[in-house]
JSON list of N, CA and C in Angstrom, two decimals:
[
{"chain": "A", "resi": 78, "resn": "ASN", "atom": "N", "xyz": [-8.52, 2.90, 12.55]},
{"chain": "A", "resi": 78, "resn": "ASN", "atom": "CA", "xyz": [-7.36, 3.28, 13.30]},
{"chain": "A", "resi": 78, "resn": "ASN", "atom": "C", "xyz": [-6.25, 3.64, 12.32]},
{"chain": "A", "resi": 79, "resn": "LEU", "atom": "N", "xyz": [-5.44, 4.60, 12.69]},
{"chain": "A", "resi": 79, "resn": "LEU", "atom": "CA", "xyz": [-4.38, 5.10, 11.83]},
{"chain": "A", "resi": 79, "resn": "LEU", "atom": "C", "xyz": [-3.12, 5.25, 12.66]},
{"chain": "A", "resi": 80, "resn": "GLU", "atom": "N", "xyz": [-1.99, 4.75, 12.13]},
{"chain": "A", "resi": 80, "resn": "GLU", "atom": "CA", "xyz": [-0.74, 4.84, 12.86]},
{"chain": "A", "resi": 80, "resn": "GLU", "atom": "C", "xyz": [0.42, 5.05, 11.91]},
{"chain": "A", "resi": 81, "resn": "LEU", "atom": "N", "xyz": [1.29, 6.00, 12.24]},
{"chain": "A", "resi": 81, "resn": "LEU", "atom": "CA", "xyz": [2.53, 6.19, 11.50]},
{"chain": "A", "resi": 81, "resn": "LEU", "atom": "C", "xyz": [3.55, 5.23, 12.09]},
{"chain": "A", "resi": 82, "resn": "GLU", "atom": "N", "xyz": [3.98, 4.25, 11.31]},
{"chain": "A", "resi": 82, "resn": "GLU", "atom": "CA", "xyz": [4.94, 3.25, 11.79]},
{"chain": "A", "resi": 82, "resn": "GLU", "atom": "C", "xyz": [6.37, 3.74, 11.69]},
{"chain": "A", "resi": 83, "resn": "GLY", "atom": "N", "xyz": [6.61, 4.83, 10.95]},
{"chain": "A", "resi": 83, "resn": "GLY", "atom": "CA", "xyz": [7.96, 5.35, 10.76]},
{"chain": "A", "resi": 83, "resn": "GLY", "atom": "C", "xyz": [8.57, 4.82, 9.48]},
{"chain": "A", "resi": 84, "resn": "LYS", "atom": "N", "xyz": [9.89, 4.99, 9.36]},
{"chain": "A", "resi": 84, "resn": "LYS", "atom": "CA", "xyz": [10.59, 4.54, 8.16]},
{"chain": "A", "resi": 84, "resn": "LYS", "atom": "C", "xyz": [10.93, 3.07, 8.26]},
{"chain": "A", "resi": 85, "resn": "ASN", "atom": "N", "xyz": [10.74, 2.36, 7.14]},
{"chain": "A", "resi": 85, "resn": "ASN", "atom": "CA", "xyz": [11.14, 0.95, 7.10]},
{"chain": "A", "resi": 85, "resn": "ASN", "atom": "C", "xyz": [12.56, 0.84, 6.57]},
{"chain": "A", "resi": 86, "resn": "ASP", "atom": "N", "xyz": [13.06, -0.37, 6.42]},
{"chain": "A", "resi": 86, "resn": "ASP", "atom": "CA", "xyz": [14.43, -0.60, 5.97]},
{"chain": "A", "resi": 86, "resn": "ASP", "atom": "C", "xyz": [14.68, -0.13, 4.54]},
{"chain": "A", "resi": 87, "resn": "ASP", "atom": "N", "xyz": [13.61, 0.00, 3.75]},
{"chain": "A", "resi": 87, "resn": "ASP", "atom": "CA", "xyz": [13.74, 0.47, 2.36]},
{"chain": "A", "resi": 87, "resn": "ASP", "atom": "C", "xyz": [13.64, 1.98, 2.25]},
{"chain": "A", "resi": 88, "resn": "GLY", "atom": "N", "xyz": [13.47, 2.68, 3.38]},
{"chain": "A", "resi": 88, "resn": "GLY", "atom": "CA", "xyz": [13.41, 4.14, 3.37]},
{"chain": "A", "resi": 88, "resn": "GLY", "atom": "C", "xyz": [12.03, 4.73, 3.14]},
{"chain": "A", "resi": 89, "resn": "PHE", "atom": "N", "xyz": [10.99, 3.89, 3.11]},
{"chain": "A", "resi": 89, "resn": "PHE", "atom": "CA", "xyz": [9.63, 4.39, 2.95]},
{"chain": "A", "resi": 89, "resn": "PHE", "atom": "C", "xyz": [9.06, 4.81, 4.31]},
{"chain": "A", "resi": 90, "resn": "ASN", "atom": "N", "xyz": [8.26, 5.85, 4.33]},
{"chain": "A", "resi": 90, "resn": "ASN", "atom": "CA", "xyz": [7.47, 6.22, 5.49]},
{"chain": "A", "resi": 90, "resn": "ASN", "atom": "C", "xyz": [6.20, 5.38, 5.44]},
{"chain": "A", "resi": 91, "resn": "VAL", "atom": "N", "xyz": [5.93, 4.62, 6.50]},
{"chain": "A", "resi": 91, "resn": "VAL", "atom": "CA", "xyz": [4.85, 3.65, 6.48]},
{"chain": "A", "resi": 91, "resn": "VAL", "atom": "C", "xyz": [3.70, 4.10, 7.38]},
{"chain": "A", "resi": 92, "resn": "VAL", "atom": "N", "xyz": [2.51, 4.10, 6.80]},
{"chain": "A", "resi": 92, "resn": "VAL", "atom": "CA", "xyz": [1.28, 4.41, 7.54]},
{"chain": "A", "resi": 92, "resn": "VAL", "atom": "C", "xyz": [0.42, 3.15, 7.53]},
{"chain": "A", "resi": 93, "resn": "ARG", "atom": "N", "xyz": [-0.04, 2.75, 8.71]},
{"chain": "A", "resi": 93, "resn": "ARG", "atom": "CA", "xyz": [-0.88, 1.55, 8.84]},
{"chain": "A", "resi": 93, "resn": "ARG", "atom": "C", "xyz": [-2.30, 1.96, 9.16]},
{"chain": "A", "resi": 94, "resn": "VAL", "atom": "N", "xyz": [-3.26, 1.33, 8.49]},
{"chain": "A", "resi": 94, "resn": "VAL", "atom": "CA", "xyz": [-4.68, 1.56, 8.73]},
{"chain": "A", "resi": 94, "resn": "VAL", "atom": "C", "xyz": [-5.33, 0.22, 9.00]},
{"chain": "A", "resi": 95, "resn": "TRP", "atom": "N", "xyz": [-6.10, 0.13, 10.07]},
{"chain": "A", "resi": 95, "resn": "TRP", "atom": "CA", "xyz": [-6.83, -1.09, 10.37]},
{"chain": "A", "resi": 95, "resn": "TRP", "atom": "C", "xyz": [-8.15, -0.73, 11.01]},
{"chain": "A", "resi": 96, "resn": "PHE", "atom": "N", "xyz": [-9.07, -1.67, 10.97]},
{"chain": "A", "resi": 96, "resn": "PHE", "atom": "CA", "xyz": [-10.43, -1.43, 11.41]},
{"chain": "A", "resi": 96, "resn": "PHE", "atom": "C", "xyz": [-10.79, -2.38, 12.54]},
{"chain": "A", "resi": 97, "resn": "GLY", "atom": "N", "xyz": [-11.83, -2.04, 13.27]},
{"chain": "A", "resi": 97, "resn": "GLY", "atom": "CA", "xyz": [-12.27, -2.88, 14.39]},
{"chain": "A", "resi": 97, "resn": "GLY", "atom": "C", "xyz": [-13.09, -4.07, 13.93]},
{"chain": "A", "resi": 98, "resn": "GLU", "atom": "N", "xyz": [-13.58, -4.81, 14.88]},
{"chain": "A", "resi": 98, "resn": "GLU", "atom": "CA", "xyz": [-14.37, -5.99, 14.58]},
{"chain": "A", "resi": 98, "resn": "GLU", "atom": "C", "xyz": [-15.67, -5.61, 13.87]},
{"chain": "A", "resi": 99, "resn": "GLY", "atom": "N", "xyz": [-16.04, -6.43, 12.89]},
{"chain": "A", "resi": 99, "resn": "GLY", "atom": "CA", "xyz": [-17.29, -6.21, 12.18]},
{"chain": "A", "resi": 99, "resn": "GLY", "atom": "C", "xyz": [-17.23, -5.13, 11.12]},
{"chain": "A", "resi": 100, "resn": "ILE", "atom": "N", "xyz": [-16.05, -4.56, 10.89]},
{"chain": "A", "resi": 100, "resn": "ILE", "atom": "CA", "xyz": [-15.89, -3.52, 9.87]},
{"chain": "A", "resi": 100, "resn": "ILE", "atom": "C", "xyz": [-14.99, -4.06, 8.79]},
{"chain": "A", "resi": 101, "resn": "GLY", "atom": "N", "xyz": [-15.43, -3.97, 7.56]},
{"chain": "A", "resi": 101, "resn": "GLY", "atom": "CA", "xyz": [-14.65, -4.52, 6.46]},
{"chain": "A", "resi": 101, "resn": "GLY", "atom": "C", "xyz": [-15.01, -5.98, 6.23]},
{"chain": "A", "resi": 102, "resn": "GLU", "atom": "N", "xyz": [-14.34, -6.56, 5.27]},
{"chain": "A", "resi": 102, "resn": "GLU", "atom": "CA", "xyz": [-14.65, -7.94, 4.90]},
{"chain": "A", "resi": 102, "resn": "GLU", "atom": "C", "xyz": [-14.22, -8.94, 5.97]},
{"chain": "A", "resi": 103, "resn": "HIS", "atom": "N", "xyz": [-13.10, -8.67, 6.61]},
{"chain": "A", "resi": 103, "resn": "HIS", "atom": "CA", "xyz": [-12.57, -9.56, 7.64]},
{"chain": "A", "resi": 103, "resn": "HIS", "atom": "C", "xyz": [-12.12, -8.72, 8.84]},
{"chain": "A", "resi": 104, "resn": "ASP", "atom": "N", "xyz": [-12.28, -9.25, 10.04]},
{"chain": "A", "resi": 104, "resn": "ASP", "atom": "CA", "xyz": [-11.71, -8.58, 11.20]},
{"chain": "A", "resi": 104, "resn": "ASP", "atom": "C", "xyz": [-10.19, -8.61, 11.08]},
{"chain": "A", "resi": 105, "resn": "GLN", "atom": "N", "xyz": [-9.55, -7.60, 11.56]},
{"chain": "A", "resi": 105, "resn": "GLN", "atom": "CA", "xyz": [-8.09, -7.48, 11.59]},
{"chain": "A", "resi": 105, "resn": "GLN", "atom": "C", "xyz": [-7.45, -7.28, 10.22]},
{"chain": "A", "resi": 106, "resn": "ASP", "atom": "N", "xyz": [-8.22, -6.86, 9.22]},
{"chain": "A", "resi": 106, "resn": "ASP", "atom": "CA", "xyz": [-7.61, -6.49, 7.94]},
{"chain": "A", "resi": 106, "resn": "ASP", "atom": "C", "xyz": [-6.68, -5.31, 8.18]},
{"chain": "A", "resi": 107, "resn": "VAL", "atom": "N", "xyz": [-5.55, -5.28, 7.49]},
{"chain": "A", "resi": 107, "resn": "VAL", "atom": "CA", "xyz": [-4.59, -4.19, 7.64]},
{"chain": "A", "resi": 107, "resn": "VAL", "atom": "C", "xyz": [-4.17, -3.69, 6.27]},
{"chain": "A", "resi": 108, "resn": "TRP", "atom": "N", "xyz": [-4.18, -2.36, 6.12]},
{"chain": "A", "resi": 108, "resn": "TRP", "atom": "CA", "xyz": [-3.66, -1.71, 4.93]},
{"chain": "A", "resi": 108, "resn": "TRP", "atom": "C", "xyz": [-2.41, -0.94, 5.35]},
{"chain": "A", "resi": 109, "resn": "ARG", "atom": "N", "xyz": [-1.35, -1.04, 4.56]},
{"chain": "A", "resi": 109, "resn": "ARG", "atom": "CA", "xyz": [-0.16, -0.23, 4.80]},
{"chain": "A", "resi": 109, "resn": "ARG", "atom": "C", "xyz": [0.12, 0.59, 3.55]},
{"chain": "A", "resi": 110, "resn": "TYR", "atom": "N", "xyz": [0.41, 1.86, 3.78]},
{"chain": "A", "resi": 110, "resn": "TYR", "atom": "CA", "xyz": [0.71, 2.80, 2.70]},
{"chain": "A", "resi": 110, "resn": "TYR", "atom": "C", "xyz": [2.17, 3.21, 2.85]},
{"chain": "A", "resi": 111, "resn": "TYR", "atom": "N", "xyz": [2.94, 3.06, 1.79]},
{"chain": "A", "resi": 111, "resn": "TYR", "atom": "CA", "xyz": [4.37, 3.36, 1.80]},
{"chain": "A", "resi": 111, "resn": "TYR", "atom": "C", "xyz": [4.63, 4.62, 0.98]},
{"chain": "A", "resi": 112, "resn": "PHE", "atom": "N", "xyz": [5.13, 5.64, 1.63]},
{"chain": "A", "resi": 112, "resn": "PHE", "atom": "CA", "xyz": [5.37, 6.94, 1.00]},
{"chain": "A", "resi": 112, "resn": "PHE", "atom": "C", "xyz": [6.87, 7.21, 0.90]},
{"chain": "A", "resi": 113, "resn": "GLU", "atom": "N", "xyz": [7.27, 7.77, -0.23]},
{"chain": "A", "resi": 113, "resn": "GLU", "atom": "CA", "xyz": [8.62, 8.31, -0.35]},
{"chain": "A", "resi": 113, "resn": "GLU", "atom": "C", "xyz": [8.63, 9.69, 0.29]},
{"chain": "A", "resi": 114, "resn": "ASP", "atom": "N", "xyz": [9.79, 10.15, 0.71]},
{"chain": "A", "resi": 114, "resn": "ASP", "atom": "CA", "xyz": [9.89, 11.49, 1.30]},
{"chain": "A", "resi": 114, "resn": "ASP", "atom": "C", "xyz": [9.34, 12.53, 0.33]},
{"chain": "A", "resi": 115, "resn": "ASN", "atom": "N", "xyz": [8.61, 13.48, 0.86]},
{"chain": "A", "resi": 115, "resn": "ASN", "atom": "CA", "xyz": [8.05, 14.61, 0.10]},
{"chain": "A", "resi": 115, "resn": "ASN", "atom": "C", "xyz": [7.09, 14.20, -1.00]},
{"chain": "A", "resi": 116, "resn": "GLN", "atom": "N", "xyz": [6.45, 13.04, -0.86]},
{"chain": "A", "resi": 116, "resn": "GLN", "atom": "CA", "xyz": [5.44, 12.60, -1.82]},
{"chain": "A", "resi": 116, "resn": "GLN", "atom": "C", "xyz": [4.10, 12.46, -1.11]},
{"chain": "A", "resi": 117, "resn": "ALA", "atom": "N", "xyz": [3.06, 13.02, -1.70]},
{"chain": "A", "resi": 117, "resn": "ALA", "atom": "CA", "xyz": [1.71, 12.91, -1.13]},
{"chain": "A", "resi": 117, "resn": "ALA", "atom": "C", "xyz": [1.01, 11.64, -1.57]},
{"chain": "A", "resi": 118, "resn": "TRP", "atom": "N", "xyz": [1.49, 11.03, -2.65]},
{"chain": "A", "resi": 118, "resn": "TRP", "atom": "CA", "xyz": [0.88, 9.82, -3.20]},
{"chain": "A", "resi": 118, "resn": "TRP", "atom": "C", "xyz": [1.73, 8.62, -2.77]},
{"chain": "A", "resi": 119, "resn": "PRO", "atom": "N", "xyz": [1.13, 7.56, -2.22]},
{"chain": "A", "resi": 119, "resn": "PRO", "atom": "CA", "xyz": [1.94, 6.41, -1.82]},
{"chain": "A", "resi": 119, "resn": "PRO", "atom": "C", "xyz": [2.54, 5.69, -3.02]},
{"chain": "A", "resi": 120, "resn": "THR", "atom": "N", "xyz": [3.75, 5.19, -2.85]},
{"chain": "A", "resi": 120, "resn": "THR", "atom": "CA", "xyz": [4.40, 4.40, -3.89]},
{"chain": "A", "resi": 120, "resn": "THR", "atom": "C", "xyz": [3.88, 2.97, -3.87]},
{"chain": "A", "resi": 121, "resn": "VAL", "atom": "N", "xyz": [3.57, 2.48, -2.67]},
{"chain": "A", "resi": 121, "resn": "VAL", "atom": "CA", "xyz": [3.09, 1.10, -2.51]},
{"chain": "A", "resi": 121, "resn": "VAL", "atom": "C", "xyz": [1.89, 1.10, -1.57]},
{"chain": "A", "resi": 122, "resn": "VAL", "atom": "N", "xyz": [0.89, 0.31, -1.91]},
{"chain": "A", "resi": 122, "resn": "VAL", "atom": "CA", "xyz": [-0.22, 0.03, -1.00]},
{"chain": "A", "resi": 122, "resn": "VAL", "atom": "C", "xyz": [-0.25, -1.47, -0.81]},
{"chain": "A", "resi": 123, "resn": "GLU", "atom": "N", "xyz": [-0.28, -1.89, 0.44]},
{"chain": "A", "resi": 123, "resn": "GLU", "atom": "CA", "xyz": [-0.21, -3.31, 0.77]},
{"chain": "A", "resi": 123, "resn": "GLU", "atom": "C", "xyz": [-1.41, -3.69, 1.62]},
{"chain": "A", "resi": 124, "resn": "TYR", "atom": "N", "xyz": [-2.02, -4.81, 1.30]},
{"chain": "A", "resi": 124, "resn": "TYR", "atom": "CA", "xyz": [-3.19, -5.29, 2.03]},
{"chain": "A", "resi": 124, "resn": "TYR", "atom": "C", "xyz": [-2.88, -6.66, 2.61]},
{"chain": "A", "resi": 125, "resn": "THR", "atom": "N", "xyz": [-3.15, -6.83, 3.90]},
{"chain": "A", "resi": 125, "resn": "THR", "atom": "CA", "xyz": [-3.02, -8.12, 4.56]},
{"chain": "A", "resi": 125, "resn": "THR", "atom": "C", "xyz": [-4.37, -8.49, 5.13]},
{"chain": "A", "resi": 126, "resn": "GLU", "atom": "N", "xyz": [-4.92, -9.59, 4.66]},
{"chain": "A", "resi": 126, "resn": "GLU", "atom": "CA", "xyz": [-6.22, -10.04, 5.14]},
{"chain": "A", "resi": 126, "resn": "GLU", "atom": "C", "xyz": [-6.11, -10.46, 6.60]},
{"chain": "A", "resi": 127, "resn": "GLY", "atom": "N", "xyz": [-7.14, -10.14, 7.38]},
{"chain": "A", "resi": 127, "resn": "GLY", "atom": "CA", "xyz": [-7.14, -10.39, 8.81]},
{"chain": "A", "resi": 127, "resn": "GLY", "atom": "C", "xyz": [-6.63, -11.75, 9.23]},
{"chain": "A", "resi": 128, "resn": "GLY", "atom": "N", "xyz": [-5.65, -11.76, 10.13]},
{"chain": "A", "resi": 128, "resn": "GLY", "atom": "CA", "xyz": [-5.13, -12.99, 10.67]},
{"chain": "A", "resi": 128, "resn": "GLY", "atom": "C", "xyz": [-4.14, -13.74, 9.79]},
{"chain": "A", "resi": 129, "resn": "ARG", "atom": "N", "xyz": [-3.85, -13.23, 8.61]},
{"chain": "A", "resi": 129, "resn": "ARG", "atom": "CA", "xyz": [-2.93, -13.92, 7.70]},
{"chain": "A", "resi": 129, "resn": "ARG", "atom": "C", "xyz": [-1.58, -13.20, 7.67]},
{"chain": "A", "resi": 130, "resn": "THR", "atom": "N", "xyz": [-0.57, -13.89, 7.20]},
{"chain": "A", "resi": 130, "resn": "THR", "atom": "CA", "xyz": [0.74, -13.27, 7.07]},
{"chain": "A", "resi": 130, "resn": "THR", "atom": "C", "xyz": [1.05, -12.90, 5.63]},
{"chain": "A", "resi": 131, "resn": "SER", "atom": "N", "xyz": [0.34, -13.51, 4.66]},
{"chain": "A", "resi": 131, "resn": "SER", "atom": "CA", "xyz": [0.57, -13.17, 3.26]},
{"chain": "A", "resi": 131, "resn": "SER", "atom": "C", "xyz": [-0.08, -11.82, 2.96]},
{"chain": "A", "resi": 132, "resn": "LYS", "atom": "N", "xyz": [0.41, -11.17, 1.92]},
{"chain": "A", "resi": 132, "resn": "LYS", "atom": "CA", "xyz": [-0.08, -9.83, 1.60]},
{"chain": "A", "resi": 132, "resn": "LYS", "atom": "C", "xyz": [-0.20, -9.66, 0.10]},
{"chain": "A", "resi": 133, "resn": "ASN", "atom": "N", "xyz": [-1.04, -8.74, -0.31]},
{"chain": "A", "resi": 133, "resn": "ASN", "atom": "CA", "xyz": [-1.17, -8.32, -1.70]},
{"chain": "A", "resi": 133, "resn": "ASN", "atom": "C", "xyz": [-0.65, -6.90, -1.79]},
{"chain": "A", "resi": 134, "resn": "SER", "atom": "N", "xyz": [0.12, -6.61, -2.84]},
{"chain": "A", "resi": 134, "resn": "SER", "atom": "CA", "xyz": [0.73, -5.29, -2.97]},
{"chain": "A", "resi": 134, "resn": "SER", "atom": "C", "xyz": [0.43, -4.68, -4.32]},
{"chain": "A", "resi": 135, "resn": "HIS", "atom": "N", "xyz": [0.23, -3.37, -4.31]},
{"chain": "A", "resi": 135, "resn": "HIS", "atom": "CA", "xyz": [0.13, -2.57, -5.53]},
{"chain": "A", "resi": 135, "resn": "HIS", "atom": "C", "xyz": [1.28, -1.57, -5.49]},
{"chain": "A", "resi": 136, "resn": "TRP", "atom": "N", "xyz": [2.05, -1.53, -6.55]},
{"chain": "A", "resi": 136, "resn": "TRP", "atom": "CA", "xyz": [3.13, -0.55, -6.68]},
{"chain": "A", "resi": 136, "resn": "TRP", "atom": "C", "xyz": [2.72, 0.43, -7.77]},
{"chain": "A", "resi": 137, "resn": "TRP", "atom": "N", "xyz": [2.80, 1.70, -7.48]},
{"chain": "A", "resi": 137, "resn": "TRP", "atom": "CA", "xyz": [2.55, 2.73, -8.48]},
{"chain": "A", "resi": 137, "resn": "TRP", "atom": "C", "xyz": [3.88, 3.26, -8.96]},
{"chain": "A", "resi": 138, "resn": "LYS", "atom": "N", "xyz": [4.09, 3.21, -10.26]},
{"chain": "A", "resi": 138, "resn": "LYS", "atom": "CA", "xyz": [5.35, 3.63, -10.86]},
{"chain": "A", "resi": 138, "resn": "LYS", "atom": "C", "xyz": [5.09, 4.79, -11.81]},
{"chain": "A", "resi": 139, "resn": "ASP", "atom": "N", "xyz": [6.14, 5.52, -12.08]},
{"chain": "A", "resi": 139, "resn": "ASP", "atom": "CA", "xyz": [6.07, 6.61, -13.04]},
{"chain": "A", "resi": 139, "resn": "ASP", "atom": "C", "xyz": [4.99, 7.62, -12.68]},
{"chain": "A", "resi": 140, "resn": "ILE", "atom": "N", "xyz": [4.98, 8.06, -11.42]},
{"chain": "A", "resi": 140, "resn": "ILE", "atom": "CA", "xyz": [4.03, 9.07, -10.96]},
{"chain": "A", "resi": 140, "resn": "ILE", "atom": "C", "xyz": [4.43, 10.41, -11.56]},
{"chain": "A", "resi": 141, "resn": "GLN", "atom": "N", "xyz": [3.49, 11.04, -12.23]},
{"chain": "A", "resi": 141, "resn": "GLN", "atom": "CA", "xyz": [3.76, 12.29, -12.93]},
{"chain": "A", "resi": 141, "resn": "GLN", "atom": "C", "xyz": [2.73, 13.35, -12.54]},
{"chain": "A", "resi": 142, "resn": "GLN", "atom": "N", "xyz": [3.04, 14.57, -12.90]},
{"chain": "A", "resi": 142, "resn": "GLN", "atom": "CA", "xyz": [2.12, 15.68, -12.63]},
{"chain": "A", "resi": 142, "resn": "GLN", "atom": "C", "xyz": [1.97, 16.50, -13.90]},
{"chain": "A", "resi": 143, "resn": "ALA", "atom": "N", "xyz": [0.73, 16.86, -14.21]},
{"chain": "A", "resi": 143, "resn": "ALA", "atom": "CA", "xyz": [0.45, 17.70, -15.36]},
{"chain": "A", "resi": 143, "resn": "ALA", "atom": "C", "xyz": [-0.68, 18.65, -15.00]},
{"chain": "A", "resi": 144, "resn": "ASP", "atom": "N", "xyz": [-0.47, 19.92, -15.18]},
{"chain": "A", "resi": 144, "resn": "ASP", "atom": "CA", "xyz": [-1.48, 20.94, -14.89]},
{"chain": "A", "resi": 144, "resn": "ASP", "atom": "C", "xyz": [-2.02, 20.83, -13.47]},
{"chain": "A", "resi": 145, "resn": "GLY", "atom": "N", "xyz": [-1.16, 20.48, -12.52]},
{"chain": "A", "resi": 145, "resn": "GLY", "atom": "CA", "xyz": [-1.56, 20.39, -11.12]},
{"chain": "A", "resi": 145, "resn": "GLY", "atom": "C", "xyz": [-2.20, 19.07, -10.72]},
{"chain": "A", "resi": 146, "resn": "TYR", "atom": "N", "xyz": [-2.36, 18.14, -11.65]},
{"chain": "A", "resi": 146, "resn": "TYR", "atom": "CA", "xyz": [-2.95, 16.84, -11.36]},
{"chain": "A", "resi": 146, "resn": "TYR", "atom": "C", "xyz": [-1.87, 15.76, -11.37]},
{"chain": "A", "resi": 147, "resn": "PHE", "atom": "N", "xyz": [-1.94, 14.86, -10.43]},
{"chain": "A", "resi": 147, "resn": "PHE", "atom": "CA", "xyz": [-1.03, 13.72, -10.40]},
{"chain": "A", "resi": 147, "resn": "PHE", "atom": "C", "xyz": [-1.68, 12.53, -11.10]},
{"chain": "A", "resi": 148, "resn": "PHE", "atom": "N", "xyz": [-0.87, 11.74, -11.76]},
{"chain": "A", "resi": 148, "resn": "PHE", "atom": "CA", "xyz": [-1.38, 10.52, -12.34]},
{"chain": "A", "resi": 148, "resn": "PHE", "atom": "C", "xyz": [-0.28, 9.46, -12.31]},
{"chain": "A", "resi": 149, "resn": "VAL", "atom": "N", "xyz": [-0.70, 8.22, -12.39]},
{"chain": "A", "resi": 149, "resn": "VAL", "atom": "CA", "xyz": [0.19, 7.08, -12.34]},
{"chain": "A", "resi": 149, "resn": "VAL", "atom": "C", "xyz": [0.39, 6.55, -13.75]},
{"chain": "A", "resi": 150, "resn": "GLY", "atom": "N", "xyz": [1.64, 6.44, -14.16]},
{"chain": "A", "resi": 150, "resn": "GLY", "atom": "CA", "xyz": [1.93, 5.93, -15.49]},
{"chain": "A", "resi": 150, "resn": "GLY", "atom": "C", "xyz": [1.85, 4.42, -15.58]},
{"chain": "A", "resi": 151, "resn": "ARG", "atom": "N", "xyz": [2.08, 3.73, -14.45]},
{"chain": "A", "resi": 151, "resn": "ARG", "atom": "CA", "xyz": [2.09, 2.27, -14.48]},
{"chain": "A", "resi": 151, "resn": "ARG", "atom": "C", "xyz": [1.75, 1.74, -13.10]},
{"chain": "A", "resi": 152, "resn": "ARG", "atom": "N", "xyz": [0.94, 0.69, -13.05]},
{"chain": "A", "resi": 152, "resn": "ARG", "atom": "CA", "xyz": [0.59, 0.02, -11.79]},
{"chain": "A", "resi": 152, "resn": "ARG", "atom": "C", "xyz": [1.05, -1.43, -11.89]},
{"chain": "A", "resi": 153, "resn": "VAL", "atom": "N", "xyz": [1.73, -1.90, -10.84]},
{"chain": "A", "resi": 153, "resn": "VAL", "atom": "CA", "xyz": [2.20, -3.28, -10.80]},
{"chain": "A", "resi": 153, "resn": "VAL", "atom": "C", "xyz": [1.55, -3.95, -9.60]},
{"chain": "A", "resi": 154, "resn": "TYR", "atom": "N", "xyz": [0.98, -5.12, -9.82]},
{"chain": "A", "resi": 154, "resn": "TYR", "atom": "CA", "xyz": [0.26, -5.84, -8.78]},
{"chain": "A", "resi": 154, "resn": "TYR", "atom": "C", "xyz": [1.00, -7.13, -8.46]},
{"chain": "A", "resi": 155, "resn": "PHE", "atom": "N", "xyz": [1.19, -7.40, -7.16]},
{"chain": "A", "resi": 155, "resn": "PHE", "atom": "CA", "xyz": [1.77, -8.65, -6.70]},
{"chain": "A", "resi": 155, "resn": "PHE", "atom": "C", "xyz": [0.73, -9.37, -5.85]},
{"chain": "A", "resi": 156, "resn": "ASP", "atom": "N", "xyz": [0.51, -10.64, -6.12]},
{"chain": "A", "resi": 156, "resn": "ASP", "atom": "CA", "xyz": [-0.47, -11.40, -5.35]},
{"chain": "A", "resi": 156, "resn": "ASP", "atom": "C", "xyz": [0.13, -11.87, -4.03]},
{"chain": "A", "resi": 157, "resn": "ASP", "atom": "N", "xyz": [-0.64, -12.66, -3.28]},
{"chain": "A", "resi": 157, "resn": "ASP", "atom": "CA", "xyz": [-0.20, -13.08, -1.95]},
{"chain": "A", "resi": 157, "resn": "ASP", "atom": "C", "xyz": [0.97, -14.06, -1.98]},
{"chain": "A", "resi": 158, "resn": "GLN", "atom": "N", "xyz": [1.35, -14.53, -3.16]},
{"chain": "A", "resi": 158, "resn": "GLN", "atom": "CA", "xyz": [2.54, -15.38, -3.30]},
{"chain": "A", "resi": 158, "resn": "GLN", "atom": "C", "xyz": [3.70, -14.62, -3.94]},
{"chain": "A", "resi": 159, "resn": "GLU", "atom": "N", "xyz": [3.56, -13.28, -3.95]},
{"chain": "A", "resi": 159, "resn": "GLU", "atom": "CA", "xyz": [4.57, -12.36, -4.46]},
{"chain": "A", "resi": 159, "resn": "GLU", "atom": "C", "xyz": [4.84, -12.55, -5.96]},
{"chain": "A", "resi": 160, "resn": "ARG", "atom": "N", "xyz": [3.81, -13.02, -6.69]},
{"chain": "A", "resi": 160, "resn": "ARG", "atom": "CA", "xyz": [3.91, -13.14, -8.14]},
{"chain": "A", "resi": 160, "resn": "ARG", "atom": "C", "xyz": [3.35, -11.87, -8.77]},
{"chain": "A", "resi": 161, "resn": "MET", "atom": "N", "xyz": [4.07, -11.33, -9.74]},
{"chain": "A", "resi": 161, "resn": "MET", "atom": "CA", "xyz": [3.58, -10.17, -10.45]},
{"chain": "A", "resi": 161, "resn": "MET", "atom": "C", "xyz": [2.47, -10.63, -11.39]},
{"chain": "A", "resi": 162, "resn": "THR", "atom": "N", "xyz": [1.35, -9.92, -11.34]},
{"chain": "A", "resi": 162, "resn": "THR", "atom": "CA", "xyz": [0.22, -10.29, -12.20]},
{"chain": "A", "resi": 162, "resn": "THR", "atom": "C", "xyz": [-0.15, -9.15, -13.12]}
]
């Protein structure tokens, strides 16, 4: 399932993806993709394991383009306790 949640308080366009029962590691897993305006690559990808409120986040920083290809200069990972790892 795919849903555009709209803009959040931080100004990101949020897209939510979730799957039905028996699909994926856990039922009710949710992925959220946070996009900046006019960007095709998400700035943040967030995963919430089914039925939980804690989340894991990946932030992509320093997104660049060279010869028509996009690449990420830096990836920052936050665990479910919001600790940078």
